[in-house]
Amino acid sequence: MTRDPIDLDVWRRLPAAQQPDWPDRAALDEVVAELATLPPLVFAGECDQLKERLAAASRGEAFVLQGGDCAETFAGATADAVRNKLKTLLQMAVVLTYAGSVPVVKIGRLAGQFAKPRSKPFEVRDGVELPAYRGDMVNGFDFTPESRVPDPRRLLRAYHSAAVTLNLCRAFITKGGYADLRQVHAWNQDFVAESPAGQRYERLARDIDKAIQFMHACGADAPEFHTVELYSSHEALILDYDRALTRVDSRTGLPYDVSAHMVWIGERTRQLDGAHVEFFSRIRNPIGVKLGPTTAPEDALALIDRLNPDNEPGRLTFITRMGATKIRDALPTLVEKVSTSGAQVTWICDPMHGNTFEAPSGHKTRRLDDILDEVVGFFEVHHALGTHPGGIHIEFTGDDVTECVGGGHPIDESDLGLRYETACDPRLNRSQSLDLAFRVAELYRSN
Ligand code: PEP
Ligand code: CO
């Protein structure tokens, strides 16, 4: 049976996990109709370019750095917060490019990361039970009955908030000086003295300066010195949103989800016969699927059949999130079976979601040491099998928060309450993010 690639609504007849219980269907329909008239946030051609970059990462010729908030918030779309996030991502990329000697594919987990899958549909506090917070795209974070009612108008706010965020990012990396490697010191000015990671970065920035001066003296000037390619991504959880922002590309006649360059399916919504897999099989963006420690190799192979039947390089990324104690047992068979099948996938390590625990204070947290250990395990497994560790996927912020423990400027469990600001999972702060980047660069070089 041939499939009509343009039939983008087949998912509506399938079970869709983690969708909000919208109280007013007519209001949802109205919002979706409006979303469908709004301009694309990204172009299909940019999505294709990212696909090529991800294909390079699958061959070991590039390394993916994907990261941002666990859950973006509307209130968080400020100039300062977006700039700090971008700056941190670019600083990490510089560390990886220079210390790891590898081109870095930069993908923000931003401009659309507004919806969250939840393990429990309700939250209980002091005996009061309310619907769980599902991200700013769905309901409010405040623990009140009014705020927790899903409101479809939030889908529109999510679109506009994503547009503002992406606009700022695009401006910062074109005219805002963040694309120019000759400015690597300036990006660090607010950071140097305060933190060991900042000081280490400053030394690296001096080396980069020298290298650039040397290149100039030789008459060489690569465009990479003053242009940055930045891509956006989010978990496409709320299918009404991503479907409304899917458009047929005039060049190719093929559908793209133009709300982001890359979208992924989460660990909780990757059922083979479910709506998410069906919808993703129709769009032509590069896509990711999260794979947890219980993933059977047969499931991974079936996902490949459904999502990348033509074995197009760069189309499918598996984002593994096993946990530091499990990755060395769970990953090898998966990678082995997939590579024996001849399937081309890009492997990325999410060292965050398998390493979350609750501190005695009640805060959800993660240890930087566990995060590092999972990344080390990821490199070990791929090197043992002769496959390529294609990148990392992390949750971080550019602000000085205290959500994860450990790091060169250490935060311990008793510090968590000082600045715990996440709307969902705990994020690395800027210093911890740079620590991680230096460590990953060493791993990359030593293998
Ligand atoms: C996430 O990326 O925030 C998330 C919920 O991940 P996972 O689907 O891997 O649990
Ligand atoms: Co998360």
Short mmCIF file of C-alpha atoms and ligand atoms in Angstrom, two decimals:
data_model
loop_
_atom_site.label_atom_id
_atom_site.label_comp_id
_atom_site.label_asym_id
_atom_site.label_seq_id
_atom_site.Cartn_x
_atom_site.Cartn_y
_atom_site.Cartn_z
CA MET A 1 0.00 0.00 0.00
CA THR A 2 1.48 3.36 -0.92
CA ARG A 3 1.15 6.08 1.67
CA ASP A 4 0.14 9.57 0.80
CA PRO A 5 2.84 11.66 2.51
CA ILE A 6 0.53 14.66 2.53
CA ASP A 7 -2.15 12.94 4.61
CA LEU A 8 -1.12 14.66 7.80
CA ASP A 9 -4.16 13.81 9.88
CA VAL A 10 -4.02 10.03 10.17
CA TRP A 11 -2.68 10.46 13.73
CA ARG A 12 -6.07 11.81 14.78
CA ARG A 13 -7.51 8.30 14.59
CA LEU A 14 -4.81 6.80 16.82
CA PRO A 15 -4.25 6.89 20.57
CA ALA A 16 -2.26 10.01 21.46
CA ALA A 17 -0.54 9.82 24.85
CA GLN A 18 -0.02 12.85 27.10
CA GLN A 19 -2.51 15.18 25.37
CA PRO A 20 -4.29 17.77 27.53
CA ASP A 21 -7.91 17.33 28.38
CA TRP A 22 -9.02 20.62 26.75
CA PRO A 23 -12.29 21.64 28.39
CA ASP A 24 -13.52 23.61 25.39
CA ARG A 25 -13.11 21.83 22.05
CA ALA A 26 -14.50 24.74 20.03
CA ALA A 27 -11.96 27.12 21.56
CA LEU A 28 -9.18 24.69 20.62
CA ASP A 29 -10.42 24.47 17.02
CA GLU A 30 -10.44 28.25 16.76
CA VAL A 31 -6.89 28.54 18.01
CA VAL A 32 -5.66 25.78 15.72
CA ALA A 33 -7.30 27.49 12.73
CA GLU A 34 -5.49 30.70 13.61
CA LEU A 35 -2.14 28.94 14.10
CA ALA A 36 -2.53 27.42 10.66
CA THR A 37 -2.55 30.89 9.09
CA LEU A 38 0.58 32.16 10.86
CA PRO A 39 3.98 32.39 9.17
CA PRO A 40 6.56 29.64 9.55
CA LEU A 41 9.16 30.05 12.28
CA VAL A 42 11.80 28.20 10.26
CA PHE A 43 12.27 27.35 6.59
CA ALA A 44 12.22 23.86 5.15
CA GLY A 45 15.59 24.49 3.51
CA GLU A 46 17.12 25.14 6.93
CA CYS A 47 15.68 21.85 8.17
CA ASP A 48 17.34 20.08 5.24
CA GLN A 49 20.63 21.74 6.07
CA LEU A 50 20.38 20.51 9.65
CA LYS A 51 19.67 17.03 8.29
CA GLU A 52 22.99 17.19 6.43
CA ARG A 53 24.78 18.28 9.59
CA LEU A 54 23.23 15.43 11.55
CA ALA A 55 24.29 13.02 8.82
CA ALA A 56 27.85 14.31 9.25
CA ALA A 57 27.57 13.65 13.00
CA SER A 58 26.43 10.09 12.30
CA ARG A 59 29.65 9.57 10.32
CA GLY A 60 31.81 10.99 13.11
CA GLU A 61 32.55 14.19 11.17
CA ALA A 62 30.71 16.55 13.52
CA PHE A 63 29.41 16.60 17.08
CA VAL A 64 25.92 17.72 18.11
CA LEU A 65 25.39 20.02 21.06
CA GLN A 66 21.67 20.17 21.78
CA GLY A 67 20.44 21.91 24.89
CA GLY A 68 18.33 24.40 26.75
CA ASP A 69 15.62 24.45 29.38
CA CYS A 70 13.68 21.37 30.36
CA ALA A 71 10.59 23.55 30.08
CA GLU A 72 10.70 27.05 28.63
CA THR A 73 8.25 29.50 30.18
CA PHE A 74 6.55 32.55 28.71
CA ALA A 75 7.98 34.68 31.51
CA GLY A 76 11.45 33.34 30.70
CA ALA A 77 11.48 34.74 27.16
CA THR A 78 13.35 37.88 28.21
CA ALA A 79 16.35 39.41 26.46
CA ASP A 80 18.64 38.61 29.39
CA ALA A 81 17.56 35.00 29.82
CA VAL A 82 17.71 34.21 26.10
CA ARG A 83 21.08 35.93 25.74
CA ASN A 84 22.55 34.03 28.68
CA LYS A 85 21.31 30.73 27.32
CA LEU A 86 22.65 31.45 23.87
CA LYS A 87 25.97 32.65 25.25
CA THR A 88 26.36 29.48 27.29
CA LEU A 89 25.51 27.27 24.31
CA LEU A 90 28.01 29.11 22.13
CA GLN A 91 30.72 29.02 24.80
CA MET A 92 30.22 25.27 25.15
CA ALA A 93 30.40 24.95 21.38
CA VAL A 94 33.65 26.93 21.29
CA VAL A 95 35.16 24.67 23.93
CA LEU A 96 34.12 21.57 22.02
CA THR A 97 35.26 22.91 18.66
CA TYR A 98 38.62 24.10 19.89
CA ALA A 99 39.52 21.64 22.63
CA GLY A 100 37.79 18.72 20.93
CA SER A 101 38.85 19.71 17.40
CA VAL A 102 35.48 18.88 15.91
CA PRO A 103 32.82 20.94 14.13
CA VAL A 104 29.86 21.42 16.44
CA VAL A 105 26.22 21.36 15.34
CA LYS A 106 24.40 23.78 17.65
CA ILE A 107 20.77 23.00 18.38
CA GLY A 108 18.87 24.97 21.01
CA ARG A 109 16.24 23.24 23.03
CA LEU A 110 14.34 26.49 22.72
CA ALA A 111 11.74 28.55 20.87
CA GLY A 112 9.02 25.93 21.33
CA GLN A 113 9.96 23.75 24.32
CA PHE A 114 6.75 24.63 26.17
CA ALA A 115 5.04 21.27 26.73
CA LYS A 116 5.87 18.51 29.20
CA PRO A 117 4.88 14.86 29.43
CA ARG A 118 4.11 13.89 33.02
CA SER A 119 4.46 10.55 34.78
CA LYS A 120 1.41 11.36 36.93
CA PRO A 121 -1.65 13.27 35.66
CA PHE A 122 -2.21 14.85 39.09
CA GLU A 123 -0.08 16.64 41.62
CA VAL A 124 -0.83 16.49 45.34
CA ARG A 125 0.35 19.16 47.79
CA ASP A 126 -0.74 19.14 51.43
CA GLY A 127 -3.63 16.85 50.60
CA VAL A 128 -4.85 19.02 47.72
CA GLU A 129 -4.96 17.30 44.34
CA LEU A 130 -4.82 19.30 41.07
CA PRO A 131 -4.06 18.44 37.46
CA ALA A 132 -0.30 18.33 36.82
CA TYR A 133 1.47 21.27 35.20
CA ARG A 134 2.01 20.30 31.54
CA GLY A 135 4.07 23.24 30.39
CA ASP A 136 3.19 26.85 29.62
CA MET A 137 1.73 25.76 26.26
CA VAL A 138 -1.04 23.94 28.19
CA ASN A 139 -1.66 25.29 31.69
CA GLY A 140 -0.15 27.44 34.44
CA PHE A 141 2.60 26.51 36.89
CA ASP A 142 0.79 28.09 39.89
CA PHE A 143 -0.79 25.49 42.13
CA THR A 144 -4.37 26.77 41.89
CA PRO A 145 -7.41 25.11 40.29
CA GLU A 146 -7.83 28.01 37.81
CA SER A 147 -4.24 27.99 36.67
CA ARG A 148 -4.15 24.25 36.08
CA VAL A 149 -7.08 24.21 33.65
CA PRO A 150 -5.73 23.60 30.10
CA ASP A 151 -6.28 26.75 28.04
CA PRO A 152 -5.88 26.46 24.24
CA ARG A 153 -5.08 30.16 23.89
CA ARG A 154 -1.74 29.18 25.40
CA LEU A 155 -0.87 27.48 22.09
CA LEU A 156 -0.92 30.90 20.45
CA ARG A 157 1.18 32.41 23.20
CA ALA A 158 3.64 29.57 22.73
CA TYR A 159 3.93 30.37 19.03
CA HIS A 160 4.51 34.08 19.71
CA SER A 161 6.94 33.39 22.52
CA ALA A 162 8.86 31.02 20.24
CA ALA A 163 8.93 33.70 17.53
CA VAL A 164 10.32 36.28 19.96
CA THR A 165 12.97 33.87 21.23
CA LEU A 166 14.05 32.81 17.79
CA ASN A 167 14.14 36.40 16.60
CA LEU A 168 16.44 37.35 19.46
CA CYS A 169 18.72 34.39 18.80
CA ARG A 170 18.91 35.15 15.11
CA ALA A 171 19.69 38.82 15.89
CA PHE A 172 22.38 37.98 18.46
CA ILE A 173 24.18 35.67 16.06
CA THR A 174 24.06 38.03 13.10
CA LYS A 175 24.48 41.60 14.29
CA GLY A 176 24.83 40.96 17.99
CA GLY A 177 28.45 39.88 17.99
CA TYR A 178 27.87 36.32 19.12
CA ALA A 179 28.91 34.89 15.80
CA ASP A 180 32.33 36.45 15.77
CA LEU A 181 35.06 34.26 17.15
CA ARG A 182 37.21 37.36 17.61
CA GLN A 183 34.79 38.22 20.41
CA VAL A 184 35.19 35.02 22.44
CA HIS A 185 36.63 37.02 25.35
CA ALA A 186 33.70 39.40 25.40
CA TRP A 187 31.24 36.55 25.85
CA ASN A 188 33.01 35.63 29.05
CA GLN A 189 33.51 39.05 30.62
CA ASP A 190 30.84 38.74 33.26
CA PHE A 191 32.10 35.33 34.23
CA VAL A 192 35.90 35.14 34.36
CA ALA A 193 36.88 35.94 37.89
CA GLU A 194 33.97 34.25 39.56
CA SER A 195 34.33 30.72 38.41
CA PRO A 196 37.02 28.12 37.69
CA ALA A 197 35.18 27.21 34.48
CA GLY A 198 35.22 30.87 33.43
CA GLN A 199 38.97 31.09 34.07
CA ARG A 200 39.60 27.93 32.14
CA TYR A 201 37.52 29.30 29.30
CA GLU A 202 39.52 32.53 29.34
CA ARG A 203 42.75 30.60 28.78
CA LEU A 204 41.16 28.78 25.88
CA ALA A 205 39.88 32.07 24.44
CA ARG A 206 43.48 33.41 24.50
CA ASP A 207 44.63 30.39 22.52
CA ILE A 208 41.83 30.91 20.01
CA ASP A 209 42.87 34.56 19.62
CA LYS A 210 46.40 33.49 18.86
CA ALA A 211 45.20 30.90 16.36
CA ILE A 212 43.00 33.46 14.61
CA GLN A 213 45.82 36.00 14.48
CA PHE A 214 48.05 33.33 13.01
CA MET A 215 45.44 32.46 10.38
CA HIS A 216 45.03 36.13 9.49
CA ALA A 217 48.77 36.58 9.19
CA CYS A 218 48.73 33.66 6.76
CA GLY A 219 45.98 35.36 4.77
CA ALA A 220 43.30 32.83 5.73
CA ASP A 221 39.83 33.87 6.81
CA ALA A 222 37.25 31.12 7.09
CA PRO A 223 33.55 32.09 7.15
CA GLU A 224 33.29 29.94 10.31
CA PHE A 225 35.09 32.73 12.17
CA HIS A 226 32.16 35.07 11.85
CA THR A 227 29.03 33.08 11.15
CA VAL A 228 27.11 30.77 13.39
CA GLU A 229 24.53 28.21 12.41
CA LEU A 230 22.00 27.77 15.15
CA TYR A 231 19.01 25.47 14.99
CA SER A 232 15.90 25.19 17.14
CA SER A 233 14.23 22.07 18.52
CA HIS A 234 11.54 20.91 20.92
CA GLU A 235 9.64 17.82 21.95
CA ALA A 236 6.62 17.83 19.60
CA LEU A 237 4.26 16.65 22.30
CA ILE A 238 1.04 18.56 21.71
CA LEU A 239 0.15 17.32 18.26
CA ASP A 240 -2.49 20.00 17.61
CA TYR A 241 0.27 22.63 17.83
CA ASP A 242 2.82 20.91 15.64
CA ARG A 243 0.21 19.81 13.11
CA ALA A 244 -1.12 23.38 12.78
CA LEU A 245 2.42 24.55 12.05
CA THR A 246 3.09 21.92 9.42
CA ARG A 247 3.23 23.28 5.88
CA VAL A 248 3.85 21.85 2.47
CA ASP A 249 7.18 23.14 1.20
CA SER A 250 6.74 24.88 -2.15
CA ARG A 251 10.13 23.68 -3.44
CA THR A 252 9.56 20.00 -2.91
CA GLY A 253 5.85 19.55 -2.27
CA LEU A 254 6.72 17.80 1.01
CA PRO A 255 5.42 18.62 4.51
CA TYR A 256 7.65 20.14 7.19
CA ASP A 257 6.85 21.07 10.77
CA VAL A 258 7.97 24.69 10.50
CA SER A 259 7.69 25.37 14.24
CA ALA A 260 11.30 24.16 14.68
CA HIS A 261 14.18 22.76 12.66
CA MET A 262 14.24 19.50 14.59
CA VAL A 263 11.51 17.91 16.68
CA TRP A 264 11.69 14.83 18.84
CA ILE A 265 9.40 12.20 20.33
CA GLY A 266 9.75 11.65 24.06
CA GLU A 267 10.27 8.40 25.93
CA ARG A 268 6.60 8.40 26.99
CA THR A 269 5.05 8.94 23.55
CA ARG A 270 7.04 6.69 21.22
CA GLN A 271 4.46 3.87 21.00
CA LEU A 272 4.74 2.27 17.55
CA ASP A 273 1.00 2.33 16.98
CA GLY A 274 0.53 5.73 18.59
CA ALA A 275 -0.28 9.14 17.16
CA HIS A 276 3.16 10.69 17.63
CA VAL A 277 5.06 8.10 15.60
CA GLU A 278 2.40 8.30 12.89
CA PHE A 279 2.57 12.10 12.69
CA PHE A 280 6.38 12.14 12.68
CA SER A 281 6.45 9.57 9.87
CA ARG A 282 4.84 12.19 7.58
CA ILE A 283 6.94 15.30 8.23
CA ARG A 284 10.32 15.70 6.55
CA ASN A 285 12.26 17.48 9.31
CA PRO A 286 15.19 15.77 10.96
CA ILE A 287 13.62 14.03 13.93
CA GLY A 288 14.74 12.49 17.22
CA VAL A 289 13.38 9.74 19.42
CA LYS A 290 14.30 9.39 23.08
CA LEU A 291 15.23 5.86 24.09
CA GLY A 292 15.26 4.82 27.75
CA PRO A 293 16.96 1.82 29.41
CA THR A 294 14.12 -0.61 28.78
CA THR A 295 14.10 -0.10 25.00
CA ALA A 296 14.13 -3.47 23.22
CA PRO A 297 16.34 -3.58 20.11
CA GLU A 298 13.27 -4.77 18.17
CA ASP A 299 11.48 -1.56 19.14
CA ALA A 300 14.38 0.54 17.93
CA LEU A 301 14.38 -1.36 14.63
CA ALA A 302 10.62 -0.97 14.27
CA LEU A 303 10.95 2.78 14.91
CA ILE A 304 13.54 2.95 12.15
CA ASP A 305 11.17 1.13 9.76
CA ARG A 306 8.38 3.55 10.52
CA LEU A 307 10.36 6.77 10.70
CA ASN A 308 13.18 6.33 8.23
CA PRO A 309 12.18 3.60 5.76
CA ASP A 310 14.43 5.06 3.05
CA ASN A 311 17.45 5.08 5.37
CA GLU A 312 18.08 8.75 4.71
CA PRO A 313 21.21 9.91 6.58
CA GLY A 314 20.52 12.61 9.18
CA ARG A 315 16.78 11.99 9.21
CA LEU A 316 16.67 9.99 12.43
CA THR A 317 18.52 10.64 15.68
CA PHE A 318 18.27 8.31 18.64
CA ILE A 319 18.68 10.26 21.86
CA THR A 320 19.55 7.67 24.49
CA ARG A 321 18.81 8.45 28.14
CA MET A 322 19.80 5.37 30.07
CA GLY A 323 21.20 6.56 33.39
CA ALA A 324 24.85 6.34 34.44
CA THR A 325 24.44 2.96 36.12
CA LYS A 326 22.64 1.39 33.17
CA ILE A 327 24.18 2.75 30.01
CA ARG A 328 27.06 0.25 29.84
CA ASP A 329 24.57 -2.65 29.99
CA ALA A 330 21.64 -1.25 28.05
CA LEU A 331 23.28 0.60 25.15
CA PRO A 332 25.62 -1.97 23.51
CA THR A 333 22.97 -4.41 22.27
CA LEU A 334 20.84 -1.56 20.99
CA VAL A 335 23.66 0.05 19.03
CA GLU A 336 24.94 -3.29 17.79
CA LYS A 337 21.57 -4.47 16.47
CA VAL A 338 20.86 -1.13 14.82
CA SER A 339 24.23 -0.95 13.10
CA THR A 340 24.08 -4.60 11.99
CA SER A 341 20.75 -3.82 10.34
CA GLY A 342 22.53 -1.26 8.16
CA ALA A 343 20.33 1.56 9.43
CA GLN A 344 21.94 4.99 9.52
CA VAL A 345 21.08 6.80 12.71
CA THR A 346 22.77 9.58 14.63
CA TRP A 347 23.38 8.63 18.27
CA ILE A 348 23.14 11.36 20.87
CA CYS A 349 23.49 11.00 24.62
CA ASP A 350 20.99 12.66 26.95
CA PRO A 351 22.79 12.21 30.29
CA MET A 352 20.11 14.11 32.21
CA HIS A 353 16.86 12.16 32.29
CA GLY A 354 18.22 8.84 33.57
CA ASN A 355 20.00 10.51 36.47
CA THR A 356 17.33 12.46 38.33
CA PHE A 357 16.75 11.86 42.05
CA GLU A 358 15.07 13.60 44.94
CA ALA A 359 17.31 15.35 47.47
CA PRO A 360 16.34 15.25 51.18
CA SER A 361 15.03 18.82 50.79
CA GLY A 362 12.47 17.49 48.29
CA HIS A 363 14.14 19.13 45.27
CA LYS A 364 14.47 17.07 42.10
CA THR A 365 18.16 17.15 41.27
CA ARG A 366 21.03 15.55 39.32
CA ARG A 367 24.70 15.07 40.10
CA LEU A 368 27.18 16.48 37.61
CA ASP A 369 29.33 13.39 38.31
CA ASP A 370 26.52 11.06 37.19
CA ILE A 371 25.94 13.16 34.09
CA LEU A 372 29.65 12.98 33.25
CA ASP A 373 29.72 9.26 33.95
CA GLU A 374 26.85 8.60 31.55
CA VAL A 375 28.65 10.56 28.83
CA VAL A 376 31.85 8.57 29.51
CA GLY A 377 29.84 5.34 29.23
CA PHE A 378 28.31 6.57 25.98
CA PHE A 379 31.76 7.17 24.47
CA GLU A 380 33.03 3.82 25.77
CA VAL A 381 30.17 1.86 24.24
CA HIS A 382 30.46 3.53 20.85
CA HIS A 383 34.21 3.16 20.73
CA ALA A 384 34.03 -0.50 21.65
CA LEU A 385 31.56 -1.08 18.81
CA GLY A 386 33.27 1.14 16.24
CA THR A 387 30.22 3.41 15.99
CA HIS A 388 30.18 7.18 16.43
CA PRO A 389 29.18 9.10 19.55
CA GLY A 390 27.32 11.83 17.68
CA GLY A 391 26.60 14.36 20.39
CA ILE A 392 24.98 15.32 23.68
CA HIS A 393 21.54 16.57 24.63
CA ILE A 394 21.40 18.50 27.89
CA GLU A 395 19.19 20.67 30.07
CA PHE A 396 20.95 23.87 31.06
CA THR A 397 20.40 27.56 31.61
CA GLY A 398 22.72 30.53 31.30
CA ASP A 399 21.77 31.73 34.77
CA ASP A 400 23.47 31.06 38.03
CA VAL A 401 20.89 28.61 39.36
CA THR A 402 21.37 25.88 41.98
CA GLU A 403 19.44 22.93 40.58
CA CYS A 404 22.10 20.27 39.91
CA VAL A 405 24.79 19.31 42.42
CA GLY A 406 28.56 19.20 41.91
CA GLY A 407 30.89 21.06 39.57
CA GLY A 408 34.12 23.06 39.82
CA HIS A 409 32.27 25.75 41.75
CA PRO A 410 30.50 23.11 43.79
CA ILE A 411 26.86 23.15 44.73
CA ASP A 412 25.79 20.63 47.34
CA GLU A 413 22.40 19.34 48.31
CA SER A 414 21.97 21.95 51.03
CA ASP A 415 22.42 24.74 48.44
CA LEU A 416 19.55 23.61 46.20
CA GLY A 417 17.01 25.97 47.75
CA LEU A 418 19.14 29.06 47.05
CA ARG A 419 18.17 29.50 43.41
CA TYR A 420 15.95 26.67 42.30
CA GLU A 421 13.97 28.16 39.43
CA THR A 422 13.18 25.44 36.93
CA ALA A 423 9.57 24.88 35.86
CA CYS A 424 10.33 21.18 35.46
CA ASP A 425 13.63 19.24 35.59
CA PRO A 426 16.87 20.52 37.19
CA ARG A 427 19.25 22.26 34.77
CA LEU A 428 22.99 22.72 34.73
CA ASN A 429 24.02 26.31 35.37
CA ARG A 430 26.53 28.10 33.18
CA SER A 431 29.56 27.04 35.13
CA GLN A 432 28.47 23.38 35.29
CA SER A 433 27.71 23.49 31.55
CA LEU A 434 31.19 24.72 30.75
CA ASP A 435 32.71 22.09 33.07
CA LEU A 436 30.80 19.48 31.10
CA ALA A 437 31.94 20.91 27.77
CA PHE A 438 35.61 20.76 28.79
CA ARG A 439 35.21 17.18 29.94
CA VAL A 440 33.43 16.10 26.74
CA ALA A 441 36.10 17.82 24.65
CA GLU A 442 38.77 15.78 26.48
CA LEU A 443 36.81 12.60 25.86
CA TYR A 444 36.44 13.44 22.22
CA ARG A 445 40.15 14.04 21.81
CA SER A 446 41.32 11.04 23.75
CA ASN A 447 39.36 8.63 21.58
C1 PEP B 1 12.64 15.83 28.47
O1 PEP B 1 13.45 15.84 27.53
O2 PEP B 1 12.43 16.81 29.21
C2 PEP B 1 11.91 14.57 28.76
C3 PEP B 1 10.74 14.55 29.36
O3 PEP B 1 12.63 13.51 28.37
P1 PEP B 1 12.21 11.98 28.22
O4 PEP B 1 11.14 11.93 27.17
O5 PEP B 1 13.50 11.36 27.75
O6 PEP B 1 11.78 11.49 29.56
CO CO B 2 13.48 17.32 31.24
#
